[in-house]
Short mmCIF file of C-alpha atoms in Angstrom, two decimals:
data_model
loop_
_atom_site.label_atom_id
_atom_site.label_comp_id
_atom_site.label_asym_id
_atom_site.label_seq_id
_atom_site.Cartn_x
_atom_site.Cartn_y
_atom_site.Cartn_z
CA UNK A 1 91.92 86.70 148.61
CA UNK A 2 90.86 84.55 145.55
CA UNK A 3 93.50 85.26 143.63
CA UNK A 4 91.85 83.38 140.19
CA UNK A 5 88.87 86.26 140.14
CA UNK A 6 91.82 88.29 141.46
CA UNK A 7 93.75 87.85 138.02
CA UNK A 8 90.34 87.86 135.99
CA UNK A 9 89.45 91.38 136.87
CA UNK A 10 91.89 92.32 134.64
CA UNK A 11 92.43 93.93 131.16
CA UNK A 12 91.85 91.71 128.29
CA UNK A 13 95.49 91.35 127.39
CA UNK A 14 95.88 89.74 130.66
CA UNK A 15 91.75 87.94 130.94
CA UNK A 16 92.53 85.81 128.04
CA UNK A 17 95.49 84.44 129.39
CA UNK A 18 94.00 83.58 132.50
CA UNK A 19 91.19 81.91 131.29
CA UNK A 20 92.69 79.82 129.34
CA UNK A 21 95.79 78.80 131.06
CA UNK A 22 94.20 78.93 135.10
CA UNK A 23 90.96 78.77 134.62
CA UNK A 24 90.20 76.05 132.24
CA UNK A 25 87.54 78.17 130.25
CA UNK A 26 86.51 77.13 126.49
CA UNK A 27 87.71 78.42 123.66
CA UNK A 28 84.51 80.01 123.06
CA UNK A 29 85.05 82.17 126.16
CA UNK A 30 88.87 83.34 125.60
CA UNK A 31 88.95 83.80 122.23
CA UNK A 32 86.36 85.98 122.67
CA UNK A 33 87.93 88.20 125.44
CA UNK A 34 91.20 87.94 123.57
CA UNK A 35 89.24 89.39 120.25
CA UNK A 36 88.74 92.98 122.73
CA UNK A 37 92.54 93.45 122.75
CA UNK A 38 92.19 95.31 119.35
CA UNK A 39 89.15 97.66 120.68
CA UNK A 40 89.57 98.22 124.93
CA UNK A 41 92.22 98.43 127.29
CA UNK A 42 96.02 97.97 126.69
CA UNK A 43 96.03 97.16 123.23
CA UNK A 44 93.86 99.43 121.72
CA UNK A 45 95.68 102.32 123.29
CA UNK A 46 98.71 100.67 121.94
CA UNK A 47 97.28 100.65 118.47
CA UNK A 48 96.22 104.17 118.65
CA UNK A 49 99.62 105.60 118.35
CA UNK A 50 101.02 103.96 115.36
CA UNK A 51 101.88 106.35 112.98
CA UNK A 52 101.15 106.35 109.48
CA UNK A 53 104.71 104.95 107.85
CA UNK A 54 103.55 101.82 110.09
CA UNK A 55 106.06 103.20 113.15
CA UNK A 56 105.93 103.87 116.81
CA UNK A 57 107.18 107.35 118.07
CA UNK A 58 109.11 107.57 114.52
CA UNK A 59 111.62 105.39 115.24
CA UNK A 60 112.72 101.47 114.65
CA UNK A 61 114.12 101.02 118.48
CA UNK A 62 114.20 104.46 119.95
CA UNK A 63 111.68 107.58 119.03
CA UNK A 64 112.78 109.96 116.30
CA UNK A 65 112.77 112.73 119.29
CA UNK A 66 114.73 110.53 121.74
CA UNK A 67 116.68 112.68 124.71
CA UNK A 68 120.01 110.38 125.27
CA UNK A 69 120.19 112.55 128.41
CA UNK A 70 116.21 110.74 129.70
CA UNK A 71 115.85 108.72 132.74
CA UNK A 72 116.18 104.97 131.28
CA UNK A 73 115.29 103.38 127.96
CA UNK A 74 111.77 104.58 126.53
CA UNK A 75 110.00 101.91 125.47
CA UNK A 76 107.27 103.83 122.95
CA UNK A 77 108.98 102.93 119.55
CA UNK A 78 108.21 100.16 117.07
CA UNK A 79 109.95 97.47 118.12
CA UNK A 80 109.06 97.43 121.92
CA UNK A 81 105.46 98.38 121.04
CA UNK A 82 105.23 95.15 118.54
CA UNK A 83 106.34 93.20 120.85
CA UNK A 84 104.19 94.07 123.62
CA UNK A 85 100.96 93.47 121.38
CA UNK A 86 102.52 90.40 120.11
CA UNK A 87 102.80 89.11 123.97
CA UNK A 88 99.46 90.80 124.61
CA UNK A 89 97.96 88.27 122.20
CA UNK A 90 96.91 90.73 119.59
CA UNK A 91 95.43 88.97 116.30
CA UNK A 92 98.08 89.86 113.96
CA UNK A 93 95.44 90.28 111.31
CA UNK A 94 94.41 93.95 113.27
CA UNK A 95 98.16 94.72 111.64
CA UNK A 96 97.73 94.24 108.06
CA UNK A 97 99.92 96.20 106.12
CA UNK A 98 102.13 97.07 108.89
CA UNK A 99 105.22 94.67 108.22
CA UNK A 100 104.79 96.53 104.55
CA UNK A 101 105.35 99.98 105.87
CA UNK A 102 107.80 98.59 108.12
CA UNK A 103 110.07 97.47 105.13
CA UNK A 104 109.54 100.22 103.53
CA UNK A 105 110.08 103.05 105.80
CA UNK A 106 111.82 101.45 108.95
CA UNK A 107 115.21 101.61 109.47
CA UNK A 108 117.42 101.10 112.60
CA UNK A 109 118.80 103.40 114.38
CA UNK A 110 122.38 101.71 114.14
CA UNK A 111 123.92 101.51 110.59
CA UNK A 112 120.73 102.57 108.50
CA UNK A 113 120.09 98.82 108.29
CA UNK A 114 116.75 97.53 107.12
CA UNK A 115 114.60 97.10 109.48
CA UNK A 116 113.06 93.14 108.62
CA UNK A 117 116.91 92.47 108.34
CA UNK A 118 117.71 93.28 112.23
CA UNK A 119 120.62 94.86 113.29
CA UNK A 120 123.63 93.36 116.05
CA UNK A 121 121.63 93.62 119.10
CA UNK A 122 121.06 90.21 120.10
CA UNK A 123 118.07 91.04 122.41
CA UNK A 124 116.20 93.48 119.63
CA UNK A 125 116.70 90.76 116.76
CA UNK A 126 115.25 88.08 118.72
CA UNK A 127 112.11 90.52 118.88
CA UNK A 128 112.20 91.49 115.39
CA UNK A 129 112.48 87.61 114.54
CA UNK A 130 109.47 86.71 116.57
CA UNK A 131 107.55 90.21 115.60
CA UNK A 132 107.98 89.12 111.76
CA UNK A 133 106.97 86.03 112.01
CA UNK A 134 104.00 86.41 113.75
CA UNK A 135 103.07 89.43 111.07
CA UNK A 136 103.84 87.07 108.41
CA UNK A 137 106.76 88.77 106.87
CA UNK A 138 109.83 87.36 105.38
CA UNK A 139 112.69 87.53 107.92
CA UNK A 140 114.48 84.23 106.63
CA UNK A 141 117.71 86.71 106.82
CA UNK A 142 117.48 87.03 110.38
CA UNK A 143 116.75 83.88 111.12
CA UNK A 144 120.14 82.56 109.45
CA UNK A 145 121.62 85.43 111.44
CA UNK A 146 121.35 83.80 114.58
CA UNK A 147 122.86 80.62 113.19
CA UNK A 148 125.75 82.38 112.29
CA UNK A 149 126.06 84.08 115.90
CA UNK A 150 125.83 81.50 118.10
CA UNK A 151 128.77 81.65 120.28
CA UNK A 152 131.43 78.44 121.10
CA UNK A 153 129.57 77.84 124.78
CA UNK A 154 125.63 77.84 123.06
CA UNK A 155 124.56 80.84 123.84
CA UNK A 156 124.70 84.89 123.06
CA UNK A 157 125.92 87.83 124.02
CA UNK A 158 124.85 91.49 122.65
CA UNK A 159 128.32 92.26 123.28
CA UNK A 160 129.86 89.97 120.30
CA UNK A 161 130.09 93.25 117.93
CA UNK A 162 132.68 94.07 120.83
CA UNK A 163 134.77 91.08 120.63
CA UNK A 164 133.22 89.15 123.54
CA UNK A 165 133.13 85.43 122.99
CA UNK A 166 130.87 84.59 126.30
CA UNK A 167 127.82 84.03 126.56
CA UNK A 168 124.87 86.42 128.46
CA UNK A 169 122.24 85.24 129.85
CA UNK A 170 120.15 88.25 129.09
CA UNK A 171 121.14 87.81 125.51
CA UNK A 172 120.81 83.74 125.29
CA UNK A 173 117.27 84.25 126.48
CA UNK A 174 115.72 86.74 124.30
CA UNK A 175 117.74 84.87 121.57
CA UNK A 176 116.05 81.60 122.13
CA UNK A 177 112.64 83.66 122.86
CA UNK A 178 112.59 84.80 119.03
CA UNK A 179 114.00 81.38 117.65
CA UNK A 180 111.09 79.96 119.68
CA UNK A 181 108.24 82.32 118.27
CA UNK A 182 109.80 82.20 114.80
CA UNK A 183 109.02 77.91 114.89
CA UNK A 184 105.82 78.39 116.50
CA UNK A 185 104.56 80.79 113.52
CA UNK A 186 106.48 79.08 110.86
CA UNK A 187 106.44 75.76 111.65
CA UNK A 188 109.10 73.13 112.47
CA UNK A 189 112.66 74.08 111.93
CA UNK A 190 115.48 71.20 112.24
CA UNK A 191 118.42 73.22 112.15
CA UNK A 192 116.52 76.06 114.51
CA UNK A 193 115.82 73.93 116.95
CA UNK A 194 119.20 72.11 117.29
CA UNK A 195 121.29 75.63 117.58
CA UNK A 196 118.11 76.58 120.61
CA UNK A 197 119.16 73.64 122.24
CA UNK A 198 122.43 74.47 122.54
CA UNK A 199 121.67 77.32 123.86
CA UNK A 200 119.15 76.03 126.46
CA UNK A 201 122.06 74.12 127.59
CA UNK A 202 123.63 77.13 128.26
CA UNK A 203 121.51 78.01 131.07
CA UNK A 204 120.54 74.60 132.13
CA UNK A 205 123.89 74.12 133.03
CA UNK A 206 124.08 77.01 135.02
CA UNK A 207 120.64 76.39 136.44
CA UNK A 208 118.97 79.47 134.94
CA UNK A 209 120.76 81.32 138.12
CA UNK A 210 123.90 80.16 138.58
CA UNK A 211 127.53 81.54 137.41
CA UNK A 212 129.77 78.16 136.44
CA UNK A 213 132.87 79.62 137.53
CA UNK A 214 132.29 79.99 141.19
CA UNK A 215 128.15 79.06 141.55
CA UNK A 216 126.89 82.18 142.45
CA UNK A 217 124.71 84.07 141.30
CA UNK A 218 124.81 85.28 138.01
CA UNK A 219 123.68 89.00 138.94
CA UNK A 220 121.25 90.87 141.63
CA UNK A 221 118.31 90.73 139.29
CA UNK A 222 118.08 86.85 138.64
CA UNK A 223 115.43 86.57 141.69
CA UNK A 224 114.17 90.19 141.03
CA UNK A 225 110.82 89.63 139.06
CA UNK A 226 109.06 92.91 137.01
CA UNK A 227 106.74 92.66 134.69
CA UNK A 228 106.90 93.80 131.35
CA UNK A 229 109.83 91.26 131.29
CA UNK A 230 111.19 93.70 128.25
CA UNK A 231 114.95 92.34 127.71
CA UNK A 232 115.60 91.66 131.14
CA UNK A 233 116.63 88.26 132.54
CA UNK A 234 115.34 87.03 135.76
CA UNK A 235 114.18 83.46 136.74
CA UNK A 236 110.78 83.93 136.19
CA UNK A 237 111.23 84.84 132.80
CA UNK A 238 113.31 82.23 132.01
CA UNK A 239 111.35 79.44 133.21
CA UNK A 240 108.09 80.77 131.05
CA UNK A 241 110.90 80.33 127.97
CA UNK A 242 111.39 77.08 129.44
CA UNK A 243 107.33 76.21 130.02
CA UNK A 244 106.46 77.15 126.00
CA UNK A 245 109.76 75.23 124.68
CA UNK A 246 108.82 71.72 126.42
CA UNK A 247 104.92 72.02 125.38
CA UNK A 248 105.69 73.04 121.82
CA UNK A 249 108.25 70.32 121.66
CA UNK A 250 106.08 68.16 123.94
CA UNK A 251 108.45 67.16 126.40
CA UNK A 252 108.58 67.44 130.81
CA UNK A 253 110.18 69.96 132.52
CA UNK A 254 113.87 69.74 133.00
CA UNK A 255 114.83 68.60 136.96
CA UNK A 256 117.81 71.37 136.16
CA UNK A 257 115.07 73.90 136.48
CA UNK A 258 114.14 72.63 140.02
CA UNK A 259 116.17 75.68 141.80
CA UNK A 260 114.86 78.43 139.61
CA UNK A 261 111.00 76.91 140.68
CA UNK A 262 112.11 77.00 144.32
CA UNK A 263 113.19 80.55 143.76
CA UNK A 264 109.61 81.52 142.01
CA UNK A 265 107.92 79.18 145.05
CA UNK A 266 109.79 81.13 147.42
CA UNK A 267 108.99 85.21 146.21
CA UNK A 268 105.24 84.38 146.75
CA UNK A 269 103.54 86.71 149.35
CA UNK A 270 101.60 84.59 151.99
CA UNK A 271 98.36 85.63 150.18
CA UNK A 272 99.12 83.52 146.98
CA UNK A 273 100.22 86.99 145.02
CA UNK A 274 104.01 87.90 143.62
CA UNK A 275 105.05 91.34 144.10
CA UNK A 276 106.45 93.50 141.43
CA UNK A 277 109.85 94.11 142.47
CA UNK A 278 111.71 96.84 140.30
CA UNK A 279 110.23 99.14 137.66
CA UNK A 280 112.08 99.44 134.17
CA UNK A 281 112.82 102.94 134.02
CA UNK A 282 111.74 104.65 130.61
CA UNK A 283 108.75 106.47 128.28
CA UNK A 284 105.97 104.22 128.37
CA UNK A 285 102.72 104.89 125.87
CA UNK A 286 100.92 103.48 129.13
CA UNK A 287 101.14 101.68 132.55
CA UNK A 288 100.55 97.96 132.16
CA UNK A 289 101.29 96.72 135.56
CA UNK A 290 101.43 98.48 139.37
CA UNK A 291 104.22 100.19 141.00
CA UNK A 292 107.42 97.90 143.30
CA UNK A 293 106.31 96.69 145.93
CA UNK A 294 102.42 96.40 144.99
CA UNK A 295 100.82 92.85 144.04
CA UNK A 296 101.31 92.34 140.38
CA UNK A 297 98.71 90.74 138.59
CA UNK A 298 100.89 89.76 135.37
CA UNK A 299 103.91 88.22 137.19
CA UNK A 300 101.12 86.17 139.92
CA UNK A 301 99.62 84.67 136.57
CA UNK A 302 103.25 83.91 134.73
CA UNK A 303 104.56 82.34 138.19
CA UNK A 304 101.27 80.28 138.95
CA UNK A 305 101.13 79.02 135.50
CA UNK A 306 104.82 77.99 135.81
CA UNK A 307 103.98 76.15 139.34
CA UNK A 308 101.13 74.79 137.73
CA UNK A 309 103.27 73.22 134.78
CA UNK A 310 105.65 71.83 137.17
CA UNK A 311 103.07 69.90 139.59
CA UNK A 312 101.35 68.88 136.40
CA UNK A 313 104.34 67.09 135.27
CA UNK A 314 104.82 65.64 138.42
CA UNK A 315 107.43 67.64 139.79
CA UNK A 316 107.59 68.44 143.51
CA UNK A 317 108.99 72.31 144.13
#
């Protein structure tokens, strides 16, 4: 199979992507494809349920009408949705107004808070950072909230409201995901980009896989790729983190990721495709990838482009 047309035979939210990242097509050519997010395929269902208070499903993080007693998380309110388009590649410019309505009608589902201001949830606030930025609001608030959350060991744990003082590496990711997106949209940030350092040494330490106190690993789903990522951790995920921080800072790959690649290198079916291994239980608006155990288009174009960044730079898997 030639997996390049493979990939390309895709919706635009994914086309885009590949053409500019594999396939070495002009801008002329993927900024046009990525221009049909707004009005075919993924996105523009996406866009057609927004409501007119600028939500998803009523509801900041979960739907107004959300069942506590429903098989997994449903990912069909405003923050998951955002974030989806954002990832999709969606011009934010097809959102005007929306961080507006957000502000004014938005609030979270825990404490009442406002919703540009985030909430404790590690994971959702390094969405809503990267979501405001890219939709040009002000979320300086949040930003400074992450500062002051940054555990003793560099990274960040959901669980802090609790009383824990380690680290997660579900939480350090998305954290350093948002801090990431929030310097990309707003430009360089010092102080940002010292505190996501620190926290990239978190997992570089611990070789995106690896517990420190015994070196195993860190859970069952570290080598367990699905795509939507969502707030999941796995090594896949973490090395794209890794891919976007070293070209926006303009840097090669760390050899500490060398493991994590032979991990990605070694999930790849003998015809060049990776396999989508779990499903994320939950209310979806739409399906966006295939079923476990089917070839996944998304997660064969995040794990080629990762192989591809690590050969470029000389690397050897």
């Amino acid at each position: 199979m030639d997996t390049l047309q493979w990939m390309l035979d895709s919706d635009p939210a994914l086309r885009w992507q590949v053409e500019r990242d594999l396939a070495g097509a002009p801008p002329e050519v993927w900024e046009a494809t990525r221009a049909r997010i707004a009005t075919e395929g993924f996105g523009a269902e996406l866009l057609s349920h927004q409501g007119d208070d600028g939500q998803w499903a009523g509801g900041a993080f979960f739907p107004a009408e959300f069942d506590q007693n429903a098989d997994g998380q449903p990912w069909t309110a405003t923050t998951p949705t955002l974030t989806m388009l954002r990832e999709f590649g969606l011009d934010a410019a097809v959102l005007a107004g929306t961080a507006e309505k957000l502000r004014a009608n938005s609030r979270w589902e825990y404490d009442d808070l406002p919703y540009w201001d985030g909430e404790v949830d590690v994971c959702i606030n390094g969405s809503t950072l990267a979501n405001g930025a890219w939709l040009g609001t002000d979320v300086a608030m949040l930003r400074q909230w992450f500062l002051d959350h940054q555990l003793d060991d560099g990274g960040w744990n959901c669980e802090w409201v609790e009383g824990s003082t380690r680290s997660s590496f579900h939480s350090t990711l998305n954290a350093l995901k948002g801090m990431l997106a929030y310097e990309q949209y707003e430009g360089p940030d010092p102080e940002l980009a010292a505190s996501r350092r620190r926290g990239e040494e978190y997992l570089l330490k611990r070789r995106l896989l690896f517990r420190l106190s015994d070196g195993e690993l860190v859970g069952p789903w570290v080598d367990k790729f699905a795509w939507p990522f969502r707030w999941f951790y796995s090594a896949l995920n973490a090395l794209d983190y890794f891919r976007e921080s070293a070209l926006y800072a303009g840097t090669g790959p760390d050899p500490r990721l060398t493991q994590a690649i032979d991990v990605v290198l070694g999930d790849r079916a003998d015809d060049g495709t990776w396999v989508q291994g779990r499903r994320h239980p939950g209310e979806v608006w739409i399906e966006v990838d295939v079923d476990a155990g089917e070839p996944s288009k998304w997660l064969t174009f995040y794990a080629t482009r990762v192989l591809n960044w690590w050969a470029e730079a000389g690397r050897q898997p």
